[in-house]
Coordinates of C-alpha atoms in Angstrom, one line a residue:
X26 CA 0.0 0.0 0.0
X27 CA 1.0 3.3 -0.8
X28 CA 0.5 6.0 1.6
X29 CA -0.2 10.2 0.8
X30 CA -1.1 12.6 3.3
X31 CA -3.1 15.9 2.5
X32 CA -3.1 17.9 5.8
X33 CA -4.9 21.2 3.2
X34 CA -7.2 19.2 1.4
X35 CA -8.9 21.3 -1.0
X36 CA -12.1 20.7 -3.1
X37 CA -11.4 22.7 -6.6
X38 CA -14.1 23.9 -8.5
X39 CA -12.5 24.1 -12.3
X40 CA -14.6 26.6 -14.5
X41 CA -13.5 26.0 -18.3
X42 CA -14.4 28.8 -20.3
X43 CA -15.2 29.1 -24.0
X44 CA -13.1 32.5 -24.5
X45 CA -10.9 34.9 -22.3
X46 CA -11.5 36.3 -19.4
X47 CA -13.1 39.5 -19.0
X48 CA -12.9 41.3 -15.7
X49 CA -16.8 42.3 -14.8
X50 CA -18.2 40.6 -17.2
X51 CA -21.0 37.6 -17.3
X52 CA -19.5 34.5 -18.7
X53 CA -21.2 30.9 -20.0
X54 CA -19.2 28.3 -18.7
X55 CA -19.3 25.7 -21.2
X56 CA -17.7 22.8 -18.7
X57 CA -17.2 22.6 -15.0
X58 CA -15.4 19.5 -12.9
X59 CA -15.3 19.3 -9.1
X60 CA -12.1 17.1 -8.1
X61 CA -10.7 16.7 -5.1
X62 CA -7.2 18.3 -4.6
X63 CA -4.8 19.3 -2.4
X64 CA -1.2 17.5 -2.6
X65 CA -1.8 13.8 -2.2
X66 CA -5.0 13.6 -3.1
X67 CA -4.6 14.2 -6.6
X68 CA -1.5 12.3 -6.8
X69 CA -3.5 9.1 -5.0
X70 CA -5.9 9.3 -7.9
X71 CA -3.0 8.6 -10.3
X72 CA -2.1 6.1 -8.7
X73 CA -5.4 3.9 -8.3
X74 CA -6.6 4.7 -11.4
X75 CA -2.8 2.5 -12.0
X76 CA -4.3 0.3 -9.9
X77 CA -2.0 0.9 -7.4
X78 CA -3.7 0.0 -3.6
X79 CA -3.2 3.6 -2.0
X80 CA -4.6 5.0 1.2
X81 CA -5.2 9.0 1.7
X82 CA -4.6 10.3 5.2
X83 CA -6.0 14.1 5.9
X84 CA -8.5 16.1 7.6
X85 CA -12.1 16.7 5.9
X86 CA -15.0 19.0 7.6
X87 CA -18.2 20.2 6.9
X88 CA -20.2 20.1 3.6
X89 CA -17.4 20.6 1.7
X90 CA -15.7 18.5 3.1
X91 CA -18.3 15.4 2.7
X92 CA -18.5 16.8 -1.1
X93 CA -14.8 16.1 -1.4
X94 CA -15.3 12.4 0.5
X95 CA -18.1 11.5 -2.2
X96 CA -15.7 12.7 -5.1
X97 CA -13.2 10.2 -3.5
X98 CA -15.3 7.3 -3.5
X99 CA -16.4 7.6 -6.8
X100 CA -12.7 7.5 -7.8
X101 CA -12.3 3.9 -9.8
X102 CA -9.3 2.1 -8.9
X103 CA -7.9 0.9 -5.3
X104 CA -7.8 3.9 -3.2
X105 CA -9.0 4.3 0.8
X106 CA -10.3 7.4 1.6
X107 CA -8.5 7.6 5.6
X108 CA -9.5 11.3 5.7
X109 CA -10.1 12.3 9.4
X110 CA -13.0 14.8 10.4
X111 CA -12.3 18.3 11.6
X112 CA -14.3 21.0 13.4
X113 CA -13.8 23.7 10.2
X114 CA -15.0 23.4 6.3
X115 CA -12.7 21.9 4.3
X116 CA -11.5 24.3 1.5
X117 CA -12.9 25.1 -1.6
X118 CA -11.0 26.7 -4.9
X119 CA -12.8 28.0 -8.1
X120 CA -10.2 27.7 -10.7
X121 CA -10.9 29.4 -14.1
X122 CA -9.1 28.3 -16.8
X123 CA -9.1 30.2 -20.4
X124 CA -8.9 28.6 -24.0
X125 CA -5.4 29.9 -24.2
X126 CA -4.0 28.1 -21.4
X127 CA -4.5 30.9 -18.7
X128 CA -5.5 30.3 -15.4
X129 CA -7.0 32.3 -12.0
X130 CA -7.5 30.8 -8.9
X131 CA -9.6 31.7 -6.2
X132 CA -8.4 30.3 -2.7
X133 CA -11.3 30.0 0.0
X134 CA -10.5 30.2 3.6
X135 CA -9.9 26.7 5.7
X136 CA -10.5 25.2 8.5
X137 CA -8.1 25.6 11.8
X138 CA -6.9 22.2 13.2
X139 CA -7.0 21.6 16.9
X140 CA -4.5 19.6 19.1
X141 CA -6.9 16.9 20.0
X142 CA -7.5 16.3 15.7
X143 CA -3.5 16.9 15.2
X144 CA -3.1 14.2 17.7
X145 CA -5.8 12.3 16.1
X146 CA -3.8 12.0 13.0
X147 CA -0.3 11.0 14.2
X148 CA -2.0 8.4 15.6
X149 CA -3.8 7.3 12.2
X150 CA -0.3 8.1 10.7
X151 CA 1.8 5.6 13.0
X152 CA -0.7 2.9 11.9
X153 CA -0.9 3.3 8.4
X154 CA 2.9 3.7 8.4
X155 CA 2.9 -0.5 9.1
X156 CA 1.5 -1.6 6.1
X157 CA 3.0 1.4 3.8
X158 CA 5.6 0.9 1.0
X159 CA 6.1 4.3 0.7
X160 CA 4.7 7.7 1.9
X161 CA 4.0 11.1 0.2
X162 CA 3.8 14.6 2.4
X163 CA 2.1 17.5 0.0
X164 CA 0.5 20.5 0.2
X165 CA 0.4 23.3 2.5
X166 CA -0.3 23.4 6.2
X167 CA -3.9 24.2 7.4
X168 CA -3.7 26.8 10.3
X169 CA -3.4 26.0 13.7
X170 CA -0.5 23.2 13.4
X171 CA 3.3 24.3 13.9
X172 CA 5.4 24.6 11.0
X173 CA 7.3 21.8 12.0
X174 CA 4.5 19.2 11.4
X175 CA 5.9 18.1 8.2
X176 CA 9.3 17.5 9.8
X177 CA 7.9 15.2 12.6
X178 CA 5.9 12.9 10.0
X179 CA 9.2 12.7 7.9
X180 CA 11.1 11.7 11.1
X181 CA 7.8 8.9 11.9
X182 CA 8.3 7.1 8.2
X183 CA 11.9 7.3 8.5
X184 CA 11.9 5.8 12.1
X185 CA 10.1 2.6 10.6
X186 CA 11.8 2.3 7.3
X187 CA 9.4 3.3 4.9
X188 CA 10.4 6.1 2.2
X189 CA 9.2 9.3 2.6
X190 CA 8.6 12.1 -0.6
X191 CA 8.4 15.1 0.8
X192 CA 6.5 18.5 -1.5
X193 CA 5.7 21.5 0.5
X194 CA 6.5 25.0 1.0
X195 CA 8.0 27.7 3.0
X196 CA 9.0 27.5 6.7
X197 CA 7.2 23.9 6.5
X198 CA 9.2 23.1 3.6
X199 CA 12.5 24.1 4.7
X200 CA 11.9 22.7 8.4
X201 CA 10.6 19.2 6.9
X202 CA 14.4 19.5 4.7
X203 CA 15.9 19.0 8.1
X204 CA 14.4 16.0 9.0
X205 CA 16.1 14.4 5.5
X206 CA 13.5 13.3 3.9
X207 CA 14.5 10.4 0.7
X208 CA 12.9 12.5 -1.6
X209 CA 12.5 16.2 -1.7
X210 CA 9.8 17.4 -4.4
X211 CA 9.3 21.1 -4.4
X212 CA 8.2 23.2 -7.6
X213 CA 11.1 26.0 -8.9
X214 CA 9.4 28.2 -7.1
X215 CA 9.3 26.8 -4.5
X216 CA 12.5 25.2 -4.5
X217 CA 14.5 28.6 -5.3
X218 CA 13.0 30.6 -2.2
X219 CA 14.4 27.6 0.2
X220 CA 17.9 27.9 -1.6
X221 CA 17.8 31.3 -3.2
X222 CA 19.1 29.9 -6.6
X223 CA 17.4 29.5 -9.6
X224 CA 19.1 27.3 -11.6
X225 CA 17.9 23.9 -10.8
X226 CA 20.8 22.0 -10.7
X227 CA 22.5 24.1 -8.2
X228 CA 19.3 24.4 -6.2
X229 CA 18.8 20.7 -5.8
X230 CA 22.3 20.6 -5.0
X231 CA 21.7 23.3 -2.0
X232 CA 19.0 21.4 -0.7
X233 CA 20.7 18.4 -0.9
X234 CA 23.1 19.4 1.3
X235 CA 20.2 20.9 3.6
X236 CA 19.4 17.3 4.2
X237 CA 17.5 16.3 1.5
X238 CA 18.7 12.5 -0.1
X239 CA 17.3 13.4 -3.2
X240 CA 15.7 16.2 -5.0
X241 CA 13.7 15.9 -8.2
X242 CA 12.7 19.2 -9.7
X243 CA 11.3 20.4 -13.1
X244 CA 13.7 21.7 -15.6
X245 CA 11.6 23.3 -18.4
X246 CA 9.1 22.0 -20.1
X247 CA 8.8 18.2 -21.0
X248 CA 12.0 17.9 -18.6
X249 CA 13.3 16.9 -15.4
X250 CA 16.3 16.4 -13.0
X251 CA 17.2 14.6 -10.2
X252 CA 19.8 15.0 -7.7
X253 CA 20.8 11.9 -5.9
X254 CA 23.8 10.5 -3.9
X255 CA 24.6 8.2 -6.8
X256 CA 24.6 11.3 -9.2
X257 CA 22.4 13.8 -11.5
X258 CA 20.0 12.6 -13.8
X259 CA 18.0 14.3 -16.4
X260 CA 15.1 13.5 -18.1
X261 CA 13.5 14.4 -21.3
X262 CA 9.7 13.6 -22.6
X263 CA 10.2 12.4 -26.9
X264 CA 7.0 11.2 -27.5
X265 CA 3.6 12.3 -27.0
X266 CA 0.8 10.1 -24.4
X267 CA -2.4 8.9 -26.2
X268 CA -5.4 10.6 -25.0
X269 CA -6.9 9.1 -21.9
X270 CA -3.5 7.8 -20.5
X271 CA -4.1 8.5 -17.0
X272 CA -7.0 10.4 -15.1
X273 CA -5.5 14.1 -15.1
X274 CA -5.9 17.0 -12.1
X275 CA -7.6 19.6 -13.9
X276 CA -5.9 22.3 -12.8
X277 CA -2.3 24.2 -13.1
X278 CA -1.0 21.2 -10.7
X279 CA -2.1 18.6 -12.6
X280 CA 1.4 17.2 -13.8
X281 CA 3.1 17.8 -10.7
X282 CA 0.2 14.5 -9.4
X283 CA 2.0 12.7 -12.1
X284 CA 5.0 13.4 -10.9
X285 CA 4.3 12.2 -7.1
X286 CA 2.4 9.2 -8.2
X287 CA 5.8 8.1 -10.6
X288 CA 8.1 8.6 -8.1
X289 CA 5.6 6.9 -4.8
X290 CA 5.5 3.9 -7.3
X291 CA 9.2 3.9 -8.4
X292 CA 10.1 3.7 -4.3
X293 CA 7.6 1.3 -3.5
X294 CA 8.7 -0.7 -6.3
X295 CA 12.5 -0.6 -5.3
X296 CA 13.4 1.1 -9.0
X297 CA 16.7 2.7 -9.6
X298 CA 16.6 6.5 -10.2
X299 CA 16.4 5.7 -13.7
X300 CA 13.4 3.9 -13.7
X301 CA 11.8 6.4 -10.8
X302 CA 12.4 9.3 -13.0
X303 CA 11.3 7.8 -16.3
X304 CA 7.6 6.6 -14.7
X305 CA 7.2 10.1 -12.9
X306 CA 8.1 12.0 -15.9
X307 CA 6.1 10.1 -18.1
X308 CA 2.8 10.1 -15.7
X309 CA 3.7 13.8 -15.5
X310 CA 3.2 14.2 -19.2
X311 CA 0.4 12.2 -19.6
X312 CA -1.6 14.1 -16.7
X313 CA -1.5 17.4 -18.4
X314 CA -2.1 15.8 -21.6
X315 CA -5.3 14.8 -20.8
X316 CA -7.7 17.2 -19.3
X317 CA -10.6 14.8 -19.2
X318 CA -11.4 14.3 -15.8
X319 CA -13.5 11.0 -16.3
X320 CA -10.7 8.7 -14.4
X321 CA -9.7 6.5 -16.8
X322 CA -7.2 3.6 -16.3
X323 CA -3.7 3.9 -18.2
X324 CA -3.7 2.7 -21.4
X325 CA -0.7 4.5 -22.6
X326 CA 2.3 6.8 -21.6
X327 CA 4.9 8.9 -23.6
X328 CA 8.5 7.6 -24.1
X329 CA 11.2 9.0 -22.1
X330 CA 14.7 9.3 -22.2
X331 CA 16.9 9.5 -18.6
X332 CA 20.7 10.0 -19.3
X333 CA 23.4 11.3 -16.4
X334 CA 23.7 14.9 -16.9
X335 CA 26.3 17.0 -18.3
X336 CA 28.9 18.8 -16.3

């Protein structure tokens, strides 16, 4: 079983419109999908639609919240919804994305999480951590846990063996780095404010030495690199998925689920970092190929090349 936790699970309302944007305006909304979101999540639909047996840990409260919980269990494949109930609503998102590729998100506010449902969690956590292969941390950090959450869920999975991917942000991000996690997973954005370099290589590099075993991180588009202790590897898409190849996330993070699924699988599986960044990069692809939303299984995924990068 593969494990994800989504402490900021978010319900995102995708509004796909037939032509730009127009500030003040009235708009017909030709197509709108409700998904859940938020880290993990999206990256555990991946992965069952794979087939893949994966459980997702996080907190869930009021209607929203039960919306999102509905959504999960009409996902097809073999994935356990292990979301925990919390006193807030859950978020919501309305993301509103133009023919030409733009997007604008609205963030709702979410709920704040109590000691007693922190506790709650850890304990959920320690248990699931028994039967996982591998665990994913993503997303953000709902208010009213300390920044150094992240850091002391790395430490539980590395305290019983399993692998831990780490992909947050800020403080939480660079606290969780500490606690050397086996894979670190940030965006470029995010990944350059922890190290203050933008240049990917040299930013996984930082981090690495932050305490980070490995860092995977885009590197333009259709490409990706990873920083390991048995060297640098970089990865290139050359062929194009077939439509349907994987279930996407409809929004501006959907290949970044592809990637998190690829890499969960490639650890669980006991791949080389080769093969781990070949299957995340090609998921990765094929998410933000297709847009559909319907959840169907994999049929097909793009070809990609991993070499040892130049210095």
């Amino acid at each position: 079983m593969i494990l994800t936790v989504t402490l900021d699970t978010v319900l995102d309302v995708t509004h796909r419109l037939g032509g730009p944007l127009v500030p003040g305006a009235v708009h017909r909304v030709p197509e709108v999908v409700e998904r859940p979101w938020g880290g993990g999540l999206g990256a555990a639909r991946v992965l069952a639609a794979l087939g893949r047996p994966v459980t997702a840990l996080g907190f869930a409260g009021g209607t929203t919240g039960e919306l999102l919980r509905r959504h999960l269990a009409g996902v097809e494949g073999p994935l356990t919804d292990a979301l925990l109930p919390v006193g807030g609503a859950t978020r919501r998102t309305v993301t509103v994305v133009e023919p030409d590729g733009g997007v604008t998100v609205l963030d709702g506010p979410g709920p704040t999480v109590t000691p007693a449902e922190w506790a709650a969690l850890l304990d959920a956590y320690r248990d699931l951590l028994e039967e996982a292969e591998a665990v994913a941390l993503c997303g953000g950090l709902p208010h009213g846990l300390p920044v150094g959450s992240y850091a002391d869920l790395v430490r539980e999975a590395r305290g019983r063996g399993v692998p831990v991917l780490l992909g947050a942000g800020g403080e939480a991000l660079r606290r969780g780095v500490a606690a050397r996690p086996d894979v670190l997973a940030p965006g470029r954005g995010e990944l350059a404010r922890l190290t203050g370099s933008t240049e990917p290589e040299p930013a996984a590099q930082d981090a690495r030495r932050r305490g980070a075993r490995a860092v995977v991180v885009p590197a333009g588009a259709g490409r990706m690199l990873a920083v390991t202790a048995e060297g640098s590897w970089c990865a290139s898409v050359t062929g194009r998925p077939a439509a349907g190849a994987v279930p996407p996330a409809d929004g501006p993070a959907g290949a970044d689920d592809g990637v998190v699924a690829g890499l969960l699988a490639g650890l669980a599986d006991g791949l080389d970092w080769p093969g781990r960044l070949a299957g995340a990069l090609a998921l990765s692809a094929a998410s933000a190929a297709d847009r559909t939303g319907r959840g169907a299984r994999a049929r097909a995924l793009p070809d990609v090349d991993v070499r040892p990068c130049p210095h």
